[in-house]
Amino acid sequence: MLGWSRLETFGGSYPQGAVAGVVDQREVPEELAGVVEDYRMGRMRASAEVVSQPIQDGRRRAVPGSVYVTTQEFRAAFAAVEGVPE
């Protein structure tokens, strides 16, 4: 079993948009802790950069790992499978 029973949800709406999410609260196995931490830090850095960019140049960006970006990546991967119509 994956143990998905340890979830935390959050959400809110703001003048700039809405935010909702689910946080997986499972314990990370020690042998994977370093890799998971590097991944989390990379996502936080990317998100912070994306959030600060509109302040610098006034243009919005898609956040890496967001639903929009993940959906686009999935569609591209699905379309790339041989014999699958777009």
Coordinates of N, CA, C and O in Angstrom, one line a residue:
M1 N 0.8 -1.2 0.0 CA 0.0 0.0 0.0 C 0.9 1.3 0.0 O 1.9 1.3 0.6
L2 N 0.4 2.3 -0.7 CA 1.1 3.5 -0.7 C 1.0 4.4 0.5 O 1.7 5.3 0.7
G3 N -0.1 4.2 1.3 CA -0.3 4.9 2.5 C -0.7 6.4 2.2 O -0.2 7.3 2.9
W4 N -1.6 6.5 1.3 CA -2.1 7.9 0.9 C -3.0 8.5 1.9 O -3.6 9.5 1.7
S5 N -3.2 7.9 3.1 CA -4.2 8.4 4.1 C -3.6 9.7 4.8 O -4.4 10.3 5.5
R6 N -2.4 10.0 4.6 CA -1.8 11.1 5.3 C -1.7 12.3 4.4 O -0.6 12.7 4.0
L7 N -2.8 13.0 4.1 CA -2.8 14.1 3.2 C -3.3 15.4 4.0 O -4.1 15.3 4.9
E8 N -2.8 16.5 3.5 CA -3.2 17.8 4.0 C -3.6 18.7 2.8 O -2.9 18.6 1.8
T9 N -4.7 19.3 2.9 CA -5.2 20.2 1.8 C -5.1 21.6 2.3 O -5.1 22.0 3.4
F10 N -5.0 22.5 1.3 CA -5.0 24.0 1.6 C -5.6 24.7 0.4 O -5.7 24.1 -0.7
G11 N -6.0 25.9 0.6 CA -6.6 26.7 -0.5 C -6.9 28.1 -0.1 O -7.0 28.4 1.1
G12 N -7.1 28.9 -1.0 CA -7.5 30.3 -0.8 C -7.7 31.1 -2.1 O -7.1 30.7 -3.1
S13 N -8.4 32.2 -2.0 CA -8.5 33.0 -3.2 C -8.0 34.4 -2.8 O -8.1 34.9 -1.7
Y14 N -7.3 35.0 -3.8 CA -6.7 36.3 -3.6 C -7.0 37.2 -4.8 O -7.4 36.6 -5.9
P15 N -6.8 38.5 -4.7 CA -7.0 39.3 -5.9 C -6.3 38.9 -7.2 O -6.8 39.0 -8.3
Q16 N -5.1 38.3 -7.1 CA -4.4 37.9 -8.2 C -4.8 36.5 -8.8 O -4.4 36.1 -9.8
G17 N -5.5 35.7 -8.0 CA -5.9 34.3 -8.4 C -6.3 33.5 -7.3 O -6.5 34.0 -6.2
A18 N -6.4 32.2 -7.5 CA -6.7 31.2 -6.5 C -5.7 30.2 -6.4 O -5.0 29.9 -7.3
V19 N -5.5 29.6 -5.2 CA -4.5 28.6 -4.9 C -5.2 27.4 -4.2 O -6.0 27.6 -3.3
A20 N -4.9 26.2 -4.6 CA -5.4 25.0 -3.9 C -4.3 23.9 -4.1 O -3.6 23.9 -5.0
G21 N -4.2 23.1 -3.1 CA -3.2 22.0 -3.2 C -3.5 20.9 -2.2 O -4.3 21.0 -1.3
V22 N -2.7 19.9 -2.4 CA -2.7 18.7 -1.5 C -1.3 18.4 -1.2 O -0.4 18.4 -2.0
V23 N -1.0 18.2 0.1 CA 0.4 17.9 0.6 C 0.4 16.5 1.1 O -0.4 16.1 1.9
D24 N 1.4 15.7 0.6 CA 1.6 14.3 1.0 C 2.4 14.4 2.3 O 3.5 14.8 2.3
Q25 N 1.8 13.8 3.3 CA 2.5 13.9 4.6 C 3.2 12.6 5.0 O 3.6 12.4 6.1
R26 N 3.4 11.7 4.0 CA 4.0 10.4 4.3 C 5.5 10.6 4.6 O 6.1 11.6 4.1
E27 N 6.1 9.8 5.5 CA 7.5 9.9 5.8 C 8.3 9.4 4.6 O 8.0 8.5 3.9
V28 N 9.4 10.2 4.3 CA 10.3 9.8 3.2 C 11.3 8.8 3.7 O 12.0 9.1 4.7
P29 N 11.5 7.7 3.0 CA 12.5 6.7 3.4 C 13.9 7.4 3.4 O 14.2 8.2 2.6
E30 N 14.7 7.1 4.4 CA 15.9 7.7 4.6 C 16.8 7.7 3.4 O 17.5 8.6 3.1
E31 N 16.8 6.5 2.7 CA 17.7 6.4 1.5 C 17.3 7.3 0.3 O 18.1 7.6 -0.6
L32 N 16.1 7.9 0.4 CA 15.6 8.8 -0.7 C 15.5 10.2 -0.2 O 15.2 11.1 -1.0
A33 N 15.8 10.5 1.1 CA 15.6 11.8 1.7 C 16.4 12.9 1.0 O 15.9 14.0 0.7
G34 N 17.6 12.6 0.6 CA 18.5 13.6 -0.1 C 17.9 14.0 -1.4 O 17.8 15.2 -1.8
V35 N 17.5 13.0 -2.2 CA 16.9 13.3 -3.5 C 15.6 14.0 -3.4 O 15.4 15.0 -4.2
V36 N 14.8 13.6 -2.5 CA 13.5 14.3 -2.3 C 13.7 15.8 -1.9 O 13.1 16.7 -2.4
E37 N 14.6 16.0 -1.0 CA 14.9 17.4 -0.5 C 15.5 18.2 -1.6 O 15.1 19.4 -1.8
D38 N 16.4 17.7 -2.5 CA 16.9 18.4 -3.6 C 15.8 18.8 -4.6 O 15.7 19.9 -5.1
Y39 N 14.9 17.9 -4.8 CA 13.7 18.1 -5.7 C 12.8 19.2 -5.1 O 12.5 20.2 -5.9
R40 N 12.5 19.1 -3.9 CA 11.7 20.2 -3.2 C 12.3 21.5 -3.3 O 11.7 22.5 -3.6
M41 N 13.6 21.6 -3.0 CA 14.3 22.9 -3.0 C 14.3 23.5 -4.4 O 14.2 24.7 -4.6
G42 N 14.5 22.6 -5.4 CA 14.5 23.1 -6.8 C 13.2 23.6 -7.2 O 13.1 24.7 -7.9
R43 N 12.1 23.0 -6.8 CA 10.8 23.5 -7.1 C 10.5 24.8 -6.4 O 9.9 25.7 -6.9
M44 N 10.9 24.9 -5.1 CA 10.7 26.2 -4.4 C 11.5 27.3 -5.0 O 11.0 28.4 -5.2
R45 N 12.7 27.0 -5.5 CA 13.5 28.1 -6.1 C 12.9 28.5 -7.4 O 12.8 29.7 -7.7
A46 N 12.4 27.5 -8.2 CA 11.8 27.8 -9.5 C 10.5 28.6 -9.3 O 10.2 29.6 -10.0
S47 N 9.7 28.3 -8.3 CA 8.5 29.0 -8.0 C 8.8 30.4 -7.5 O 8.1 31.4 -7.9
A48 N 9.8 30.6 -6.7 CA 10.2 31.9 -6.2 C 10.6 32.8 -7.4 O 10.3 34.0 -7.5
E49 N 11.4 32.2 -8.3 CA 11.8 33.0 -9.5 C 10.6 33.4 -10.4 O 10.5 34.5 -10.8
V50 N 9.7 32.5 -10.5 CA 8.5 32.8 -11.4 C 7.7 33.9 -10.7 O 7.2 34.8 -11.4
V51 N 7.5 33.8 -9.4 CA 6.7 34.8 -8.7 C 7.4 36.2 -8.8 O 6.7 37.2 -8.9
S52 N 8.7 36.2 -8.8 CA 9.4 37.5 -8.8 C 9.5 38.1 -10.2 O 9.6 39.3 -10.3
Q53 N 9.4 37.3 -11.2 CA 9.5 37.8 -12.6 C 8.5 38.8 -13.0 O 8.8 39.8 -13.6
P54 N 7.2 38.7 -12.7 CA 6.2 39.7 -13.0 C 6.5 41.1 -12.4 O 6.3 42.1 -13.0
I55 N 7.1 41.0 -11.2 CA 7.5 42.2 -10.6 C 8.6 42.9 -11.4 O 8.6 44.2 -11.5
Q56 N 9.5 42.1 -12.0 CA 10.6 42.7 -12.7 C 10.2 43.2 -14.1 O 10.6 44.2 -14.5
D57 N 9.4 42.4 -14.8 CA 9.0 42.8 -16.2 C 7.6 42.9 -16.5 O 7.2 43.1 -17.7
G58 N 6.7 42.6 -15.5 CA 5.2 42.7 -15.8 C 4.6 41.6 -16.5 O 3.4 41.7 -16.8
R59 N 5.3 40.5 -16.8 CA 4.7 39.4 -17.6 C 4.5 38.2 -16.6 O 5.4 37.9 -15.8
R60 N 3.4 37.5 -16.8 CA 3.2 36.3 -16.0 C 3.9 35.1 -16.6 O 4.0 35.0 -17.8
R61 N 4.3 34.1 -15.8 CA 4.9 32.9 -16.3 C 4.2 31.7 -15.6 O 3.6 31.8 -14.6
A62 N 4.2 30.5 -16.3 CA 3.7 29.3 -15.7 C 4.7 28.7 -14.7 O 5.9 28.7 -15.0
V63 N 4.2 28.3 -13.6 CA 5.1 27.7 -12.6 C 5.4 26.3 -12.9 O 4.5 25.5 -13.1
P64 N 6.7 25.9 -12.9 CA 7.1 24.5 -13.1 C 6.4 23.7 -12.1 O 6.4 24.0 -10.9
G65 N 5.8 22.6 -12.5 CA 5.1 21.7 -11.6 C 3.7 22.0 -11.4 O 2.9 21.3 -10.8
S66 N 3.2 23.2 -12.0 CA 1.8 23.6 -11.8 C 0.9 22.7 -12.7 O 1.4 21.9 -13.5
V67 N -0.4 22.7 -12.4 CA -1.3 21.9 -13.2 C -1.2 22.2 -14.7 O -1.2 21.3 -15.5
Y68 N -1.1 23.5 -15.0 CA -1.0 23.8 -16.4 C 0.3 23.2 -17.1 O 0.2 22.6 -18.1
V69 N 1.4 23.4 -16.4 CA 2.7 22.9 -17.0 C 2.7 21.4 -17.1 O 3.0 20.8 -18.1
T70 N 2.2 20.8 -16.0 CA 2.2 19.3 -15.9 C 1.2 18.7 -17.0 O 1.6 17.7 -17.7
T71 N 0.1 19.4 -17.2 CA -0.8 19.0 -18.3 C -0.2 19.1 -19.6 O -0.3 18.2 -20.5
Q72 N 0.5 20.2 -19.9 CA 1.1 20.4 -21.2 C 2.2 19.3 -21.4 O 2.4 18.8 -22.5
E73 N 3.0 19.0 -20.3 CA 4.0 18.0 -20.5 C 3.4 16.6 -20.7 O 3.9 15.8 -21.5
F74 N 2.3 16.3 -20.0 CA 1.6 15.0 -20.3 C 1.1 14.9 -21.7 O 1.3 13.9 -22.4
R75 N 0.5 16.0 -22.2 CA 0.0 16.0 -23.6 C 1.1 15.8 -24.6 O 0.9 15.1 -25.5
A76 N 2.2 16.4 -24.4 CA 3.3 16.3 -25.3 C 3.9 14.9 -25.2 O 4.2 14.3 -26.3
A77 N 4.0 14.3 -24.0 CA 4.5 12.9 -23.9 C 3.5 11.9 -24.6 O 3.9 11.0 -25.3
F78 N 2.2 12.1 -24.3 CA 1.2 11.3 -24.9 C 1.2 11.3 -26.4 O 1.2 10.3 -27.1
A79 N 1.3 12.6 -27.0 CA 1.4 12.8 -28.4 C 2.6 12.1 -29.0 O 2.6 11.7 -30.2
A80 N 3.7 12.0 -28.3 CA 5.0 11.5 -28.8 C 5.0 10.0 -28.9 O 5.8 9.4 -29.5
V81 N 4.0 9.3 -28.2 CA 3.9 7.9 -28.3 C 3.6 7.5 -29.7 O 2.6 8.0 -30.3
E82 N 4.3 6.6 -30.3 CA 4.2 6.1 -31.6 C 2.8 5.5 -31.9 O 2.3 4.7 -31.1
G83 N 2.1 6.0 -32.9 CA 0.8 5.4 -33.2 C -0.4 6.0 -32.5 O -1.5 5.6 -32.7
V84 N -0.2 7.0 -31.7 CA -1.3 7.6 -30.9 C -1.6 8.9 -31.7 O -0.8 9.8 -31.8
P85 N -2.9 9.1 -32.1 CA -3.3 10.3 -32.8 C -3.3 11.5 -31.8 O -3.6 11.3 -30.6
E86 N -3.0 12.7 -32.3 CA -3.0 13.8 -31.4 C -4.4 14.3 -31.0 O -5.3 14.4 -31.6

